[in-house]
Amino acid sequence: MSVEVRTDDPDRRFAPGSAIATDPASTGPLVVESRRWHSGILLVRFEGVGDRDRAEALRGTMLVIDSADIPPSEDPDEFYDHQLIGLAVVTPDGERVGEVSDVLHHGQDLLVVRRGRKEVYVPFVKALVPVIDLERGILVVDGPEGLLDPDAAV
């Protein structure tokens, strides 16, 4: 079956014999029997998934790893999504204005900031996000007026 790869080390994560947790948990864990690349797509055979029906039943299943298994980044300005999600978003004055609910990876990485029932998108660049303090659980957004206003057209 084909796997959408979102890891920096697919050869290690999908090594034969590796057990991979799933979301929903009821579909796993899945054990890698074999894997190969074909035209830039990772094809993985999991133990016990021997026919198309069983493979189709796994469509949309998220393969997950324990964040404790992720090596720390050597770059102090590089963060994993799970480190950012849940951080309080504050202004340079320290006013709490929301919480990071997701990180989107498109042409430009975007932080999704939940403000009550609404969300705003903040480009994840040093000029707008000058401080990330994981120990304190905060992320400072210093943007133009209206950037954090869900009702403003920026």
mmCIF file of C-alpha atoms in Angstrom:
data_model
loop_
_atom_site.group_PDB
_atom_site.id
_atom_site.type_symbol
_atom_site.label_atom_id
_atom_site.label_comp_id
_atom_site.label_asym_id
_atom_site.label_seq_id
_atom_site.Cartn_x
_atom_site.Cartn_y
_atom_site.Cartn_z
ATOM 1 C CA MET A 1 0.000 0.000 0.000
ATOM 2 C CA SER A 2 1.200 3.558 -0.604
ATOM 3 C CA VAL A 3 2.134 5.747 2.354
ATOM 4 C CA GLU A 4 2.163 9.544 2.455
ATOM 5 C CA VAL A 5 5.549 10.192 4.047
ATOM 6 C CA ARG A 6 5.797 12.932 6.673
ATOM 7 C CA THR A 7 9.026 11.919 8.351
ATOM 8 C CA ASP A 8 12.591 13.008 7.858
ATOM 9 C CA ASP A 9 13.854 9.404 8.022
ATOM 10 C CA PRO A 10 11.468 7.067 6.172
ATOM 11 C CA ASP A 11 14.071 4.313 5.741
ATOM 12 C CA ARG A 12 14.442 4.039 9.515
ATOM 13 C CA ARG A 13 10.757 4.506 10.390
ATOM 14 C CA PHE A 14 9.609 1.934 7.830
ATOM 15 C CA ALA A 15 12.405 -0.602 8.276
ATOM 16 C CA PRO A 16 11.192 -4.217 8.020
ATOM 17 C CA GLY A 17 10.110 -5.432 11.449
ATOM 18 C CA SER A 18 9.231 -1.947 12.723
ATOM 19 C CA ALA A 19 5.967 -1.751 14.653
ATOM 20 C CA ILE A 20 4.084 1.466 13.958
ATOM 21 C CA ALA A 21 1.257 2.807 16.110
ATOM 22 C CA THR A 22 -1.893 4.028 14.389
ATOM 23 C CA ASP A 23 -4.634 6.582 14.825
ATOM 24 C CA PRO A 24 -7.213 5.237 15.364
ATOM 25 C CA ALA A 25 -5.370 2.879 17.693
ATOM 26 C CA SER A 26 -7.834 0.078 16.931
ATOM 27 C CA THR A 27 -6.267 -0.420 13.473
ATOM 28 C CA GLY A 28 -2.767 -1.106 14.775
ATOM 29 C CA PRO A 29 -0.056 -1.445 15.560
ATOM 30 C CA LEU A 30 1.109 -2.338 12.075
ATOM 31 C CA VAL A 31 4.359 -4.240 11.542
ATOM 32 C CA VAL A 32 6.362 -3.483 8.400
ATOM 33 C CA GLU A 33 6.961 -6.634 6.363
ATOM 34 C CA SER A 34 8.729 -4.910 3.470
ATOM 35 C CA ARG A 35 8.974 -1.550 1.764
ATOM 36 C CA ARG A 36 10.226 -0.050 -1.470
ATOM 37 C CA TRP A 37 10.165 3.209 -3.359
ATOM 38 C CA HIS A 38 8.407 3.460 -6.726
ATOM 39 C CA SER A 39 8.363 6.745 -8.672
ATOM 40 C CA GLY A 40 8.847 8.755 -5.478
ATOM 41 C CA ILE A 41 6.067 6.951 -3.596
ATOM 42 C CA LEU A 42 6.758 4.727 -0.607
ATOM 43 C CA LEU A 43 5.058 1.350 -0.935
ATOM 44 C CA VAL A 44 4.800 -0.612 2.305
ATOM 45 C CA ARG A 45 3.603 -4.150 2.941
ATOM 46 C CA PHE A 46 2.369 -4.692 6.495
ATOM 47 C CA GLU A 47 2.115 -8.079 8.170
ATOM 48 C CA GLY A 48 -1.468 -9.373 8.088
ATOM 49 C CA VAL A 49 -2.521 -7.039 5.266
ATOM 50 C CA GLY A 50 -2.574 -9.547 2.454
ATOM 51 C CA ASP A 51 -5.461 -8.421 0.285
ATOM 52 C CA ARG A 52 -7.019 -5.315 -1.198
ATOM 53 C CA ASP A 53 -10.001 -5.344 1.190
ATOM 54 C CA ARG A 54 -7.766 -5.251 4.270
ATOM 55 C CA ALA A 55 -5.635 -2.516 2.680
ATOM 56 C CA GLU A 56 -8.756 -0.471 1.828
ATOM 57 C CA ALA A 57 -9.909 -0.784 5.442
ATOM 58 C CA LEU A 58 -6.721 1.047 6.454
ATOM 59 C CA ARG A 59 -7.280 3.968 4.050
ATOM 60 C CA GLY A 60 -6.973 7.241 5.954
ATOM 61 C CA THR A 61 -5.280 5.633 8.940
ATOM 62 C CA MET A 62 -2.593 7.863 10.419
ATOM 63 C CA LEU A 63 0.714 6.186 11.237
ATOM 64 C CA VAL A 64 2.151 7.774 14.376
ATOM 65 C CA ILE A 65 5.262 7.598 16.527
ATOM 66 C CA ASP A 66 5.906 8.505 20.137
ATOM 67 C CA SER A 67 7.408 11.992 20.334
ATOM 68 C CA ALA A 68 9.983 10.596 22.785
ATOM 69 C CA ASP A 69 11.421 8.640 19.830
ATOM 70 C CA ILE A 70 12.179 11.827 17.894
ATOM 71 C CA PRO A 71 15.762 13.037 18.224
ATOM 72 C CA PRO A 72 16.159 16.669 19.296
ATOM 73 C CA SER A 73 16.918 19.126 16.522
ATOM 74 C CA GLU A 74 20.447 20.450 16.278
ATOM 75 C CA ASP A 75 19.092 23.777 14.977
ATOM 76 C CA PRO A 76 17.738 25.988 17.797
ATOM 77 C CA ASP A 77 15.357 27.655 15.314
ATOM 78 C CA GLU A 78 13.818 24.376 14.141
ATOM 79 C CA PHE A 79 10.765 22.930 15.859
ATOM 80 C CA TYR A 80 8.575 19.903 15.423
ATOM 81 C CA ASP A 81 4.847 20.506 15.000
ATOM 82 C CA HIS A 82 4.018 18.696 18.243
ATOM 83 C CA GLN A 83 6.253 21.145 20.131
ATOM 84 C CA LEU A 84 4.329 24.152 18.787
ATOM 85 C CA ILE A 85 0.761 22.867 19.013
ATOM 86 C CA GLY A 86 -0.717 23.908 22.338
ATOM 87 C CA LEU A 87 1.649 26.827 22.968
ATOM 88 C CA ALA A 88 0.036 30.014 24.258
ATOM 89 C CA VAL A 89 0.283 32.863 21.760
ATOM 90 C CA VAL A 90 1.167 36.192 23.355
ATOM 91 C CA THR A 91 1.893 39.693 22.112
ATOM 92 C CA PRO A 92 5.271 41.346 22.779
ATOM 93 C CA ASP A 93 3.580 42.969 25.822
ATOM 94 C CA GLY A 94 2.735 39.524 27.226
ATOM 95 C CA GLU A 95 -1.013 39.638 26.516
ATOM 96 C CA ARG A 96 -2.336 36.146 25.809
ATOM 97 C CA VAL A 97 -4.286 36.217 22.550
ATOM 98 C CA GLY A 98 -4.744 32.561 21.632
ATOM 99 C CA GLU A 99 -3.222 29.129 21.265
ATOM 100 C CA VAL A 100 -1.458 27.320 18.423
ATOM 101 C CA SER A 101 -3.892 24.640 17.238
ATOM 102 C CA ASP A 102 -2.071 23.411 14.128
ATOM 103 C CA VAL A 103 0.870 23.958 11.805
ATOM 104 C CA LEU A 104 0.246 23.935 8.056
ATOM 105 C CA HIS A 105 3.031 23.179 5.605
ATOM 106 C CA HIS A 106 2.375 24.757 2.237
ATOM 107 C CA GLY A 107 4.551 27.143 0.235
ATOM 108 C CA GLN A 108 4.911 29.035 3.523
ATOM 109 C CA ASP A 109 4.592 27.356 6.920
ATOM 110 C CA LEU A 110 1.593 28.759 8.777
ATOM 111 C CA LEU A 111 0.667 28.633 12.440
ATOM 112 C CA VAL A 112 -3.048 28.187 13.031
ATOM 113 C CA VAL A 113 -3.897 30.280 16.090
ATOM 114 C CA ARG A 114 -7.202 29.587 17.825
ATOM 115 C CA ARG A 115 -8.835 32.728 19.203
ATOM 116 C CA GLY A 116 -11.997 31.625 20.944
ATOM 117 C CA ARG A 117 -14.118 29.926 18.299
ATOM 118 C CA LYS A 118 -12.236 31.480 15.391
ATOM 119 C CA GLU A 119 -8.820 30.894 13.877
ATOM 120 C CA VAL A 120 -6.202 33.096 12.275
ATOM 121 C CA TYR A 121 -3.185 32.103 10.212
ATOM 122 C CA VAL A 122 0.236 33.491 11.077
ATOM 123 C CA PRO A 123 3.181 33.021 8.700
ATOM 124 C CA PHE A 124 5.805 31.104 10.661
ATOM 125 C CA VAL A 125 8.759 33.416 10.076
ATOM 126 C CA LYS A 126 11.222 34.929 12.567
ATOM 127 C CA ALA A 127 10.083 38.482 11.742
ATOM 128 C CA LEU A 128 6.537 37.718 12.963
ATOM 129 C CA VAL A 129 7.352 35.018 15.541
ATOM 130 C CA PRO A 130 10.541 36.283 17.203
ATOM 131 C CA VAL A 131 10.300 34.216 20.403
ATOM 132 C CA ILE A 132 9.425 30.572 21.016
ATOM 133 C CA ASP A 133 9.883 29.525 24.632
ATOM 134 C CA LEU A 134 9.039 25.848 24.990
ATOM 135 C CA GLU A 135 9.854 25.803 28.713
ATOM 136 C CA ARG A 136 7.345 28.586 29.438
ATOM 137 C CA GLY A 137 4.895 27.267 26.839
ATOM 138 C CA ILE A 138 4.639 30.516 24.905
ATOM 139 C CA LEU A 139 5.154 31.844 21.427
ATOM 140 C CA VAL A 140 5.367 35.602 20.810
ATOM 141 C CA VAL A 141 3.684 37.010 17.704
ATOM 142 C CA ASP A 142 4.783 40.528 16.761
ATOM 143 C CA GLY A 143 2.848 41.320 13.625
ATOM 144 C CA PRO A 144 1.126 44.222 11.952
ATOM 145 C CA GLU A 145 -2.152 45.494 13.332
ATOM 146 C CA GLY A 146 -4.983 43.153 12.425
ATOM 147 C CA LEU A 147 -2.834 40.034 11.970
ATOM 148 C CA LEU A 148 -4.358 38.349 15.016
ATOM 149 C CA ASP A 149 -7.873 39.741 14.481
ATOM 150 C CA PRO A 150 -10.056 36.980 13.009
ATOM 151 C CA ASP A 151 -12.520 39.575 11.700
ATOM 152 C CA ALA A 152 -9.940 41.782 9.954
ATOM 153 C CA ALA A 153 -8.965 41.453 6.325
ATOM 154 C CA VAL A 154 -5.166 41.525 6.301
#
